[in-house]
Structure formats: structure tokens, C-alpha cells
Coordinates of N, CA and C in Angstrom, one line a residue:
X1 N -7.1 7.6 -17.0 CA -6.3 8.1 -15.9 C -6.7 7.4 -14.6
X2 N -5.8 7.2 -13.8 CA -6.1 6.2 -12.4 C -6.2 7.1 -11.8
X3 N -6.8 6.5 -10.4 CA -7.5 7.7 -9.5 C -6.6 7.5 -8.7
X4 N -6.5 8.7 -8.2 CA -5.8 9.4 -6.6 C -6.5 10.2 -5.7
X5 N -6.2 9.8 -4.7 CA -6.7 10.3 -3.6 C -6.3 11.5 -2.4
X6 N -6.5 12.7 -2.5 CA -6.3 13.7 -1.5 C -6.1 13.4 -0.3
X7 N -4.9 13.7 0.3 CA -5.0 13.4 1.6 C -4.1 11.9 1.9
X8 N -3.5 11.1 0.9 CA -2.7 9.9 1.4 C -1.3 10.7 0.9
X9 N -0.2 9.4 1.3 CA 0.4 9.7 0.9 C 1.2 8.4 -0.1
X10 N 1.9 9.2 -1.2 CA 2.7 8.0 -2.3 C 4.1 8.0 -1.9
X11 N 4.1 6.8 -2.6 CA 5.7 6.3 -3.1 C 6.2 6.2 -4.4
X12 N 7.1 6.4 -4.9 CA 7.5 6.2 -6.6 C 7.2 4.6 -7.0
X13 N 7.2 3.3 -6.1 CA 7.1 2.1 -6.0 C 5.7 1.9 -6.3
X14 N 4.5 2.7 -6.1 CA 2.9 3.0 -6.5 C 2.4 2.5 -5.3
X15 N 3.0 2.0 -3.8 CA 2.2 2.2 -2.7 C 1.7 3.4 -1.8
X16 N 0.6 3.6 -1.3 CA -0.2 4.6 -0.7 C -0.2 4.4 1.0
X17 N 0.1 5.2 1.7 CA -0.3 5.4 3.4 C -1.3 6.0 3.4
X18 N -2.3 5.8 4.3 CA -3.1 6.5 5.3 C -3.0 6.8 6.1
X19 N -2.5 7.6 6.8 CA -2.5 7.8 8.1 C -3.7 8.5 8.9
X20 N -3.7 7.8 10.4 CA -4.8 8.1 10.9 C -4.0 8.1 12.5
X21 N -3.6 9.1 13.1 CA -2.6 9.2 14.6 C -1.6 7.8 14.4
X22 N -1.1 7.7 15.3 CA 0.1 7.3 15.0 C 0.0 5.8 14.0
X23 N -1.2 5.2 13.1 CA -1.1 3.8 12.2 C -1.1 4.5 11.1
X24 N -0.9 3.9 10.1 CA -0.6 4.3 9.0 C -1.4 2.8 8.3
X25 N -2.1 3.1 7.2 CA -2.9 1.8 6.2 C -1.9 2.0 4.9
X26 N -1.1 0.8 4.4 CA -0.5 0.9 3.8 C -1.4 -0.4 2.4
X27 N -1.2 0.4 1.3 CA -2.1 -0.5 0.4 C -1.1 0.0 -0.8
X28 N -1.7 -0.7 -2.5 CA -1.3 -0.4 -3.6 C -2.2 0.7 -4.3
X29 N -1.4 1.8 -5.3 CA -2.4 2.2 -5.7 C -3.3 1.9 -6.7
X30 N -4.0 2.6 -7.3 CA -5.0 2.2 -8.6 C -4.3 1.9 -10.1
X31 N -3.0 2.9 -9.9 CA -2.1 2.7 -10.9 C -1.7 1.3 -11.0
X32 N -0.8 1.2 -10.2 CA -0.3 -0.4 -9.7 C -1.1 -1.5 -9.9
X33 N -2.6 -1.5 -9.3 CA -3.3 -2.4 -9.9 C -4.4 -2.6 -11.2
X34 N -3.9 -1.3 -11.6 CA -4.1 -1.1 -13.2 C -3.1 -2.0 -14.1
X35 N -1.7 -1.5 -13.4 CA -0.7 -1.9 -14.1 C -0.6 -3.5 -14.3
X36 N -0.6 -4.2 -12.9 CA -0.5 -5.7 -12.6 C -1.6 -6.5 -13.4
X37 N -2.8 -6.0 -13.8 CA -4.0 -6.8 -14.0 C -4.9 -8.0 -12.9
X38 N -5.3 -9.0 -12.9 CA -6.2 -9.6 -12.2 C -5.0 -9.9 -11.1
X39 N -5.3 -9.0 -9.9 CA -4.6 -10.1 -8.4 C -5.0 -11.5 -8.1
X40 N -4.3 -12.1 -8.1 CA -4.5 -13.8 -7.9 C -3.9 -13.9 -6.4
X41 N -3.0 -13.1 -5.7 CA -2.5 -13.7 -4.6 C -2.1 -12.1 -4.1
X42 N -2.2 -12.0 -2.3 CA -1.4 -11.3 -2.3 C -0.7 -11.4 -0.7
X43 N 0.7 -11.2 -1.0 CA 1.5 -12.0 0.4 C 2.1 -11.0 1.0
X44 N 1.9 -11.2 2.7 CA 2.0 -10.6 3.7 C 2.7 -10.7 4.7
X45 N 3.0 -9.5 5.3 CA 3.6 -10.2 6.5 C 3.0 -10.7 7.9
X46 N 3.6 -11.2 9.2 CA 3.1 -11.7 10.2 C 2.9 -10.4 10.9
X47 N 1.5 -9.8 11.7 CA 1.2 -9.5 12.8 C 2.4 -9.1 13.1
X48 N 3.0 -8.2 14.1 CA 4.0 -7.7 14.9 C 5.6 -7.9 14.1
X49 N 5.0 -8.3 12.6 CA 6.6 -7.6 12.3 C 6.8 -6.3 12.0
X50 N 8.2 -6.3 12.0 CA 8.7 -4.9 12.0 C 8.5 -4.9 10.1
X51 N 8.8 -3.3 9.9 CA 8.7 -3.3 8.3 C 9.6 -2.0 8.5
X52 N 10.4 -1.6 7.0 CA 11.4 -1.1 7.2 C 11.3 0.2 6.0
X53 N 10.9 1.2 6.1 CA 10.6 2.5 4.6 C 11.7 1.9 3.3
X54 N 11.5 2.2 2.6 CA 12.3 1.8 1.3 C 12.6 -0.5 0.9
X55 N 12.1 -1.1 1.6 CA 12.3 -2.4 1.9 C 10.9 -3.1 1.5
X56 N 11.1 -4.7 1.1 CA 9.9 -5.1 0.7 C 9.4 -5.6 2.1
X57 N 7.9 -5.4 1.8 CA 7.4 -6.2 3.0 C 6.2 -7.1 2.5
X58 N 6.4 -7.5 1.2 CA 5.1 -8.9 0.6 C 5.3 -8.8 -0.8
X59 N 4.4 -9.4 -1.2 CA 4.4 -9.2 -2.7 C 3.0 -9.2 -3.4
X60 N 2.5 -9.1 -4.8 CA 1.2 -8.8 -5.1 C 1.4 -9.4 -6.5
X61 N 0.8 -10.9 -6.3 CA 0.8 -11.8 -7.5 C -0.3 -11.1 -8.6
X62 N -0.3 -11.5 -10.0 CA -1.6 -11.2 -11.0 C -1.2 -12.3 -11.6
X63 N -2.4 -12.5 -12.7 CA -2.4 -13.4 -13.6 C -0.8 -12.8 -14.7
X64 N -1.0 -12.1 -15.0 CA 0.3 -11.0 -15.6 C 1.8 -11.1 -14.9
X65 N 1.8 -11.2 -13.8 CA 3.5 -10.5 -13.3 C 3.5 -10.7 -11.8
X66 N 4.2 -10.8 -10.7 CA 4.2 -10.4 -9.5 C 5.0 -9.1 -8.8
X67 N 4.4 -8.7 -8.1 CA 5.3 -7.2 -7.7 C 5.6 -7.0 -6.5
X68 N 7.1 -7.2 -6.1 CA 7.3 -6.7 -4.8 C 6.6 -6.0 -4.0
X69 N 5.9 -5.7 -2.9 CA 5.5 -4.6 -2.2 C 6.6 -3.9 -1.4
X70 N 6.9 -2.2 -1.4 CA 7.8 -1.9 -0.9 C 7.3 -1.0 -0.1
X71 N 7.7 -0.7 1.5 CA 7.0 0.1 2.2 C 7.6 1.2 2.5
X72 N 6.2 1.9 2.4 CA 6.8 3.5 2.2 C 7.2 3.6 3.8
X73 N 7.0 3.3 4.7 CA 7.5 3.7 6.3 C 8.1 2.5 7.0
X74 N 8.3 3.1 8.0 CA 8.7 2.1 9.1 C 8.0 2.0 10.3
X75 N 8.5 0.5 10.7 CA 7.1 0.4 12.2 C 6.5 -1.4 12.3
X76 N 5.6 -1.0 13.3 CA 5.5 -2.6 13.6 C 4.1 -2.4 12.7
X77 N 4.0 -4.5 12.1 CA 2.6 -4.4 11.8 C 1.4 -4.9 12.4
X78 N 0.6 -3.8 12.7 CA -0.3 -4.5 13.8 C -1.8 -5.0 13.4
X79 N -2.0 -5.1 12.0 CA -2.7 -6.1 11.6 C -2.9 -5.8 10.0
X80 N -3.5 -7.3 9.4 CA -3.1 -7.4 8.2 C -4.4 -7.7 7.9
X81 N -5.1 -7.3 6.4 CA -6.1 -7.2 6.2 C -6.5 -9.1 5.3
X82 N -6.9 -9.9 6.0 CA -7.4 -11.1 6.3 C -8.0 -10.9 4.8
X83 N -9.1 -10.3 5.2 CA -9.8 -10.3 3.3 C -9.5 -10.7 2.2
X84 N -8.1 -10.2 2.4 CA -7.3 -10.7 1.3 C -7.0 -12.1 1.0
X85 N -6.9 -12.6 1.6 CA -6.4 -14.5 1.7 C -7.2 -14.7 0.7
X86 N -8.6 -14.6 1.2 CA -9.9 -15.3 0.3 C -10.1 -14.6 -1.0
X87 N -10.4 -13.6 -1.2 CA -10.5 -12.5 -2.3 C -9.7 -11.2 -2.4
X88 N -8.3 -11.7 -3.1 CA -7.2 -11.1 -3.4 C -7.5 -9.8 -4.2
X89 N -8.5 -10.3 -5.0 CA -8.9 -9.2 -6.3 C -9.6 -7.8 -5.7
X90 N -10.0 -7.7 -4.1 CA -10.6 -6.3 -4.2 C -9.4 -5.6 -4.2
X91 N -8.2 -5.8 -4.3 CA -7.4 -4.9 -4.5 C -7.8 -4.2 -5.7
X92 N -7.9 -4.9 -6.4 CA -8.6 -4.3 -7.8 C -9.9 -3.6 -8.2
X93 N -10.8 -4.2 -7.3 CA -12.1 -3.2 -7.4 C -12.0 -1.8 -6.6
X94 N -11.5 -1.9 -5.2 CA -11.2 -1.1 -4.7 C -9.9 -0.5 -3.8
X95 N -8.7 -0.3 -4.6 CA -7.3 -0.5 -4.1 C -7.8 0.6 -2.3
X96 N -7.6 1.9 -2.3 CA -8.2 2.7 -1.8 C -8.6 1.9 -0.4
X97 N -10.0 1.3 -0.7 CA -10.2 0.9 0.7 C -10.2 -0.7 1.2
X98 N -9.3 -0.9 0.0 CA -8.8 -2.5 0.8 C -7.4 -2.5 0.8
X99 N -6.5 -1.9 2.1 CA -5.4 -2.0 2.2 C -4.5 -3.1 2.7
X100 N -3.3 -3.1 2.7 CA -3.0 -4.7 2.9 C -2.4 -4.6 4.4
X101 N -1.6 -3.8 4.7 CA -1.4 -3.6 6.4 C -1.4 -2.4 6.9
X102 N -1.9 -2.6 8.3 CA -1.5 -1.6 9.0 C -0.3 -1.3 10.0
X103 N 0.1 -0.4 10.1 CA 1.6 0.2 10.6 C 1.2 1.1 11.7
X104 N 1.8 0.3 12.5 CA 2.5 1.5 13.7 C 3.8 2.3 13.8
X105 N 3.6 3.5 13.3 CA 4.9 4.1 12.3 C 5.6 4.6 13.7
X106 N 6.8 4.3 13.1 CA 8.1 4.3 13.6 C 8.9 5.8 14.2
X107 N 8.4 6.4 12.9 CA 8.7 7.5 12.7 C 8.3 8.7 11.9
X108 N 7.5 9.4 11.7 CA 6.5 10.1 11.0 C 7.4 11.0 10.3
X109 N 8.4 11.5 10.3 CA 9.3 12.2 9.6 C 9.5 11.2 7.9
X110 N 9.4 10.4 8.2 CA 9.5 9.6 6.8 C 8.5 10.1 6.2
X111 N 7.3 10.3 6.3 CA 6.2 10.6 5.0 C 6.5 12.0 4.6
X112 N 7.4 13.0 5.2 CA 8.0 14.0 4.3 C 8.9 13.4 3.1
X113 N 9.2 12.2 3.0 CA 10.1 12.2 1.8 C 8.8 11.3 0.7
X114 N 7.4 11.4 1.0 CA 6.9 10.7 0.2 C 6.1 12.1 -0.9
X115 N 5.1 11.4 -1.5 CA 4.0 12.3 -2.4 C 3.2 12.9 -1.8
X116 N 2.5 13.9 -2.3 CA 1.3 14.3 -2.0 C 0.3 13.6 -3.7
X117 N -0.7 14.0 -3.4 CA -2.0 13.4 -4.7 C -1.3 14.0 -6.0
X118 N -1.1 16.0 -5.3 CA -0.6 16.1 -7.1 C 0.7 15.6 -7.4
X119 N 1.5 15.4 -6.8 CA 2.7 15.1 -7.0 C 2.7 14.3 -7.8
X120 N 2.1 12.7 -6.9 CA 1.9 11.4 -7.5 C 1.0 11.1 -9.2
X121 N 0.1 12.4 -9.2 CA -0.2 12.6 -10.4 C 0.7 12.3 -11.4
X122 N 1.5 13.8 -11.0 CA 2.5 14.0 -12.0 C 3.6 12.8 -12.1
X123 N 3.5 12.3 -11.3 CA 4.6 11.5 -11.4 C 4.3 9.9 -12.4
X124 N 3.3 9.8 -12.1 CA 2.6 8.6 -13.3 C 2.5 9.4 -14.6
X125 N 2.2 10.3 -15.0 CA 1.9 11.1 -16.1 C 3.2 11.0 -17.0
X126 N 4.2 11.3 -15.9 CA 5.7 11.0 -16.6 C 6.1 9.7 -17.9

């Protein structure tokens, strides 16, 4: 079973928010990088772009497949987790606390149309 975490929030797409006052840490979850296998690359956007809820905003290479990233909100992004360039794979050791950007959400009303933990449960269980 892949771990979830209390307190974020999901997408059906298997991306996670954190929110923390108005930024939001937007990452993949454990599922998704269960699913993908070894990350080899993962592509981002520039500092101060906009990103748009339901829309890609990078992608998440593996040795297996590459997967669109789709973002669960909207908002500017006001920084992107650098770590990744060089060692793509903690997405894999630890999806959770290596997220790929941060958001200055647009609109907070959007994370009512996302998951809560049990939801997201159920919803991979499907």
C-alpha cells in the first residue's frame, strides 16, 4: 500500500499540495512514484510562472514512462525545488518531502474540489 499523508491535499492525476498560508508545495505522490519507477529526470517550470489547476505544468521522466505533471491549483510559481536537477530520484525515496514547486495560490477555493488522505486512499484502492 503507498503512503498518504493527513493533512495534504490530492488530485485524481496522483499530485499532492501542501499548503502552508497562502503557498501551496505541490509534489507527486508515493503512488505515482511507485507507479513511474526509477525518476531519471524531472522538468519544471520557470520561477514566476503562472500555473493553471487542471493544466500541465512539467513532466516526471523514469527509466519506465514519462508523466505529465498536472497542477492541482492555480497561482504564480515562486520557487522550484533546485534539488531536483542533480538528484531527480528523491522523488522516489521521499515523494512527501521533496516537492517540485511552490505556489502562490490564486485561489484557495480550488482545493475544495481536491482529496482529502481518506479519499485519496480510496481512490487508488479503486
Amino acid at each position: 500500500m503507498s503512503k498518504v499523508i493527513e493533512g495534504l491535499y490530492y488530485s485524481e492525476s496522483h499530485e499532492y499540495i501542501r499548503v502552508e498560508g497562502e503557498y501551496g508545495y505541490v509534489g507527486i505522490t508515493d503512488y505515482a512514484q511507485n507507479a513511474l519507477g526509477n525518476v531519471v529526470y524531472v522538468d519544471m517550470p520557470d520561477v514566476d510562472d503562472e500555473v493553471t489547476a487542471g493544466e500541465e505544468f512539467g513532466a516526471v521522466e523514469s527509466v519506465k514512462a514519462a508523466s505529465d505533471l498536472i497542477s492541482p491549483v492555480s497561482g504564480k510559481v515562486v520557487e522550484v525545488n533546485d534539488a531536483l536537477d542533480d538528484q531527480p530520484e528523491l522523488v522516489n525515496q521521499a515523494p512527501y518531502d521533496n516537492w517540485i514547486i511552490k505556489v502562490e495560490l490564486s485561489d484557495k477555493v480550488e482545493l475544495d474540489s481536491l482529496m482529502d488522505a481518506a479519499a485519496y486512499e480510496a481512490f487508488c484502492a479503486k
